[in-house]
PDB file of C-alpha atoms in Angstrom:
ATOM      1  CA  MET A   1      24.182 145.261 -46.244  1.00 47.00           C
ATOM      2  CA  ALA A   2      26.430 142.299 -46.586  1.00 55.00           C
ATOM      3  CA  SER A   3      26.132 139.667 -43.932  1.00 59.00           C
ATOM      4  CA  LYS A   4      29.274 139.012 -42.064  1.00 69.00           C
ATOM      5  CA  HIS A   5      30.350 135.391 -42.136  1.00 70.00           C
ATOM      6  CA  ARG A   6      30.409 134.186 -38.590  1.00 74.00           C
ATOM      7  CA  LYS A   7      33.291 131.808 -37.870  1.00 80.00           C
ATOM      8  CA  THR A   8      32.079 128.626 -36.209  1.00 88.00           C
ATOM      9  CA  PHE A   9      34.038 126.011 -34.333  1.00 87.00           C
ATOM     10  CA  TYR A  10      33.843 123.710 -37.363  1.00 88.00           C
ATOM     11  CA  ASP A  11      35.270 126.428 -39.582  1.00 88.00           C
ATOM     12  CA  TRP A  12      38.088 127.030 -37.107  1.00 85.00           C
ATOM     13  CA  LEU A  13      38.916 123.271 -37.025  1.00 86.00           C
ATOM     14  CA  THR A  14      38.907 122.898 -40.801  1.00 88.00           C
ATOM     15  CA  THR A  15      40.858 126.042 -41.707  1.00 89.00           C
ATOM     16  CA  ARG A  16      43.889 124.825 -43.660  1.00 91.00           C
ATOM     17  CA  PHE A  17      47.437 126.021 -43.128  1.00 90.00           C
ATOM     18  CA  VAL A  18      50.550 125.245 -45.121  1.00 91.00           C
ATOM     19  CA  VAL A  19      53.711 124.471 -43.194  1.00 89.00           C
ATOM     20  CA  SER A  20      56.769 124.725 -45.426  1.00 90.00           C
ATOM     21  CA  LEU A  21      60.286 123.612 -44.651  1.00 90.00           C
ATOM     22  CA  ARG A  22      62.975 125.559 -46.513  1.00 91.00           C
ATOM     23  CA  ASN A  23      66.701 125.261 -46.970  1.00 89.00           C
ATOM     24  CA  GLU A  24      68.666 127.720 -44.795  1.00 88.00           C
ATOM     25  CA  ASP A  25      71.124 128.696 -47.492  1.00 87.00           C
ATOM     26  CA  ASN A  26      68.929 129.604 -50.439  1.00 89.00           C
ATOM     27  CA  PHE A  27      65.396 129.261 -49.005  1.00 85.00           C
ATOM     28  CA  ALA A  28      64.556 126.563 -51.524  1.00 90.00           C
ATOM     29  CA  LEU A  29      61.436 124.631 -50.613  1.00 89.00           C
ATOM     30  CA  LYS A  30      62.317 121.235 -49.139  1.00 89.00           C
ATOM     31  CA  ARG A  31      58.901 120.028 -48.067  1.00 90.00           C
ATOM     32  CA  SER A  32      55.480 121.435 -47.355  1.00 90.00           C
ATOM     33  CA  PHE A  33      52.587 120.102 -45.263  1.00 89.00           C
ATOM     34  CA  THR A  34      48.947 121.038 -45.355  1.00 92.00           C
ATOM     35  CA  LEU A  35      47.498 120.948 -41.847  1.00 92.00           C
ATOM     36  CA  ASN A  36      44.457 122.104 -39.963  1.00 93.00           C
ATOM     37  CA  TYR A  37      43.682 122.390 -36.256  1.00 91.00           C
ATOM     38  CA  ALA A  38      41.654 119.171 -36.234  1.00 93.00           C
ATOM     39  CA  GLN A  39      44.642 117.140 -37.448  1.00 93.00           C
ATOM     40  CA  ILE A  40      46.894 118.789 -34.888  1.00 93.00           C
ATOM     41  CA  LEU A  41      44.428 118.093 -32.057  1.00 94.00           C
ATOM     42  CA  VAL A  42      44.010 114.441 -33.104  1.00 95.00           C
ATOM     43  CA  PHE A  43      47.799 114.014 -33.295  1.00 96.00           C
ATOM     44  CA  LEU A  44      48.309 115.571 -29.862  1.00 96.00           C
ATOM     45  CA  LEU A  45      45.515 113.494 -28.335  1.00 97.00           C
ATOM     46  CA  LEU A  46      46.862 110.225 -29.758  1.00 98.00           C
ATOM     47  CA  SER A  47      50.393 111.130 -28.666  1.00 97.00           C
ATOM     48  CA  PHE A  48      49.188 111.875 -25.150  1.00 97.00           C
ATOM     49  CA  ILE A  49      47.299 108.569 -24.947  1.00 97.00           C
ATOM     50  CA  LEU A  50      50.254 106.603 -26.322  1.00 97.00           C
ATOM     51  CA  PHE A  51      52.757 108.177 -23.932  1.00 96.00           C
ATOM     52  CA  SER A  52      50.379 107.819 -20.985  1.00 95.00           C
ATOM     53  CA  VAL A  53      49.913 104.109 -21.621  1.00 95.00           C
ATOM     54  CA  PHE A  54      53.661 103.636 -22.101  1.00 94.00           C
ATOM     55  CA  TYR A  55      54.617 105.491 -18.908  1.00 93.00           C
ATOM     56  CA  PHE A  56      51.867 103.809 -16.917  1.00 92.00           C
ATOM     57  CA  TYR A  57      53.173 100.402 -18.019  1.00 91.00           C
ATOM     58  CA  ILE A  58      56.818 101.272 -17.249  1.00 90.00           C
ATOM     59  CA  PHE A  59      56.181 102.883 -13.863  1.00 89.00           C
ATOM     60  CA  LYS A  60      53.757 100.163 -12.784  1.00 87.00           C
ATOM     61  CA  ASN A  61      56.402  97.530 -13.499  1.00 83.00           C
ATOM     62  CA  LEU A  62      59.037  99.505 -11.626  1.00 82.00           C
ATOM     63  CA  TYR A  63      56.700 100.024  -8.674  1.00 81.00           C
ATOM     64  CA  ASP A  64      55.811  96.328  -8.604  1.00 77.00           C
ATOM     65  CA  TYR A  65      59.482  95.389  -8.802  1.00 75.00           C
ATOM     66  CA  TYR A  66      60.423  97.473  -5.768  1.00 75.00           C
ATOM     67  CA  ASN A  67      57.227  96.939  -3.769  1.00 75.00           C
ATOM     68  CA  ASN A  68      56.476  93.308  -4.422  1.00 74.00           C
ATOM     69  CA  ASP A  69      54.597  92.177  -1.317  1.00 74.00           C
ATOM     70  CA  TYR A  70      54.983  88.480  -2.097  1.00 75.00           C
ATOM     71  CA  GLU A  71      58.742  88.807  -2.548  1.00 76.00           C
ATOM     72  CA  ASN A  72      59.102  90.897   0.611  1.00 78.00           C
ATOM     73  CA  GLU A  73      57.037  88.394   2.584  1.00 84.00           C
ATOM     74  CA  ARG A  74      59.169  85.533   1.270  1.00 85.00           C
ATOM     75  CA  ARG A  75      62.386  87.361   2.197  1.00 85.00           C
ATOM     76  CA  LEU A  76      61.069  88.120   5.688  1.00 88.00           C
ATOM     77  CA  LYS A  77      60.018  84.496   6.237  1.00 91.00           C
ATOM     78  CA  LEU A  78      63.451  83.301   5.138  1.00 91.00           C
ATOM     79  CA  LYS A  79      65.105  85.778   7.482  1.00 93.00           C
ATOM     80  CA  TYR A  80      62.802  84.683  10.316  1.00 93.00           C
ATOM     81  CA  MET A  81      63.644  81.002   9.683  1.00 93.00           C
ATOM     82  CA  LYS A  82      67.390  81.695   9.727  1.00 93.00           C
ATOM     83  CA  MET A  83      67.110  83.700  12.924  1.00 94.00           C
ATOM     84  CA  SER A  84      64.973  81.063  14.643  1.00 92.00           C
ATOM     85  CA  LEU A  85      67.488  78.354  13.693  1.00 91.00           C
ATOM     86  CA  LYS A  86      70.265  80.520  15.091  1.00 93.00           C
ATOM     87  CA  VAL A  87      68.334  81.045  18.327  1.00 93.00           C
ATOM     88  CA  ASP A  88      67.671  77.294  18.644  1.00 91.00           C
ATOM     89  CA  SER A  89      71.335  76.436  18.147  1.00 91.00           C
ATOM     90  CA  LEU A  90      72.357  79.108  20.674  1.00 92.00           C
ATOM     91  CA  GLN A  91      69.878  77.722  23.204  1.00 93.00           C
ATOM     92  CA  LYS A  92      71.336  74.235  22.747  1.00 92.00           C
ATOM     93  CA  GLU A  93      74.864  75.550  23.146  1.00 92.00           C
ATOM     94  CA  VAL A  94      73.922  77.446  26.315  1.00 93.00           C
ATOM     95  CA  ALA A  95      72.257  74.310  27.706  1.00 92.00           C
ATOM     96  CA  MET A  96      75.366  72.241  26.942  1.00 91.00           C
ATOM     97  CA  ARG A  97      77.614  74.811  28.625  1.00 92.00           C
ATOM     98  CA  ASP A  98      75.319  74.905  31.653  1.00 92.00           C
ATOM     99  CA  THR A  99      75.513  71.132  31.995  1.00 89.00           C
ATOM    100  CA  PHE A 100      79.290  71.269  31.667  1.00 88.00           C
ATOM    101  CA  ILE A 101      79.472  73.903  34.401  1.00 89.00           C
ATOM    102  CA  GLN A 102      77.139  71.832  36.628  1.00 88.00           C
ATOM    103  CA  HIS A 103      79.258  68.704  36.078  1.00 84.00           C
ATOM    104  CA  PHE A 104      82.439  70.621  36.714  1.00 82.00           C
ATOM    105  CA  LYS A 105      81.033  72.046  39.966  1.00 85.00           C
ATOM    106  CA  THR A 106      79.971  68.547  41.001  1.00 82.00           C
ATOM    107  CA  VAL A 107      83.451  67.181  40.312  1.00 80.00           C
ATOM    108  CA  ILE A 108      85.096  69.987  42.272  1.00 83.00           C
ATOM    109  CA  LYS A 109      82.710  69.758  45.282  1.00 83.00           C
ATOM    110  CA  THR A 110      82.331  66.019  45.680  1.00 81.00           C
ATOM    111  CA  GLY A 111      85.346  64.576  43.921  1.00 68.00           C
ATOM    112  CA  LYS A 112      83.093  62.106  42.113  1.00 65.00           C
ATOM    113  CA  ASN A 113      83.355  61.200  38.435  1.00 62.00           C
ATOM    114  CA  VAL A 114      80.555  62.362  36.223  1.00 55.00           C
ATOM    115  CA  SER A 115      80.388  59.709  33.521  1.00 58.00           C
ATOM    116  CA  ALA A 116      76.860  60.580  32.479  1.00 50.00           C
ATOM    117  CA  LEU A 117      78.094  63.666  30.633  1.00 47.00           C
ATOM    118  CA  LYS A 118      77.732  62.052  27.205  1.00 46.00           C
ATOM    119  CA  GLN A 119      74.106  60.990  27.615  1.00 47.00           C
ATOM    120  CA  TYR A 120      72.993  63.976  29.640  1.00 49.00           C
ATOM    121  CA  SER A 121      69.587  65.455  28.985  1.00 46.00           C
ATOM    122  CA  PRO A 122      68.527  68.628  30.809  1.00 49.00           C
ATOM    123  CA  SER A 123      65.442  66.995  32.348  1.00 48.00           C
ATOM    124  CA  GLN A 124      67.435  64.219  34.060  1.00 47.00           C
ATOM    125  CA  PRO A 125      69.441  64.842  37.233  1.00 48.00           C
ATOM    126  CA  LEU A 126      73.146  64.123  37.368  1.00 48.00           C
ATOM    127  CA  ASN A 127      74.337  60.619  38.258  1.00 51.00           C
ATOM    128  CA  ASN A 128      76.669  61.184  41.239  1.00 48.00           C
ATOM    129  CA  ASP A 129      77.277  57.563  42.315  1.00 49.00           C
ATOM    130  CA  THR A 130      80.628  57.072  40.584  1.00 47.00           C
ATOM    131  CA  THR A 131      83.864  58.318  42.112  1.00 47.00           C
ATOM    132  CA  ILE A 132      87.004  59.562  40.442  1.00 48.00           C
ATOM    133  CA  THR A 133      89.603  56.883  39.990  1.00 48.00           C
ATOM    134  CA  LYS A 134      93.230  57.448  39.117  1.00 47.00           C
ATOM    135  CA  HIS A 135      94.797  55.238  36.476  1.00 44.00           C
TER     136      HIS A 135
END
């Protein structure tokens, strides 16, 4: 009785195949390759690793570009500074308008001249000791 050769994993990996490329018109042999499953598996594994590293690098850079915490924080701080400056200038303008309205009311009620308008500060009361004089 002849013993049957049992195919092992090593035999399966090292079984050679010939891949031939032929011309469509006359089926002349253009090129032929001798391959086995081990070479194909190594090629596929290296291709997968190469593409994985490439895509990881590209997508990590894109993610960092759009989700850069430092850049977002810097933009938000700049926006906050601009808004706080705007609020400060609006508060000063409102205070100046309030003083103008107070001076105007004083002039209408008492008929006195308010010459302290130029050096007015909100913490100081109005100087009502001067009267309006006609030139």
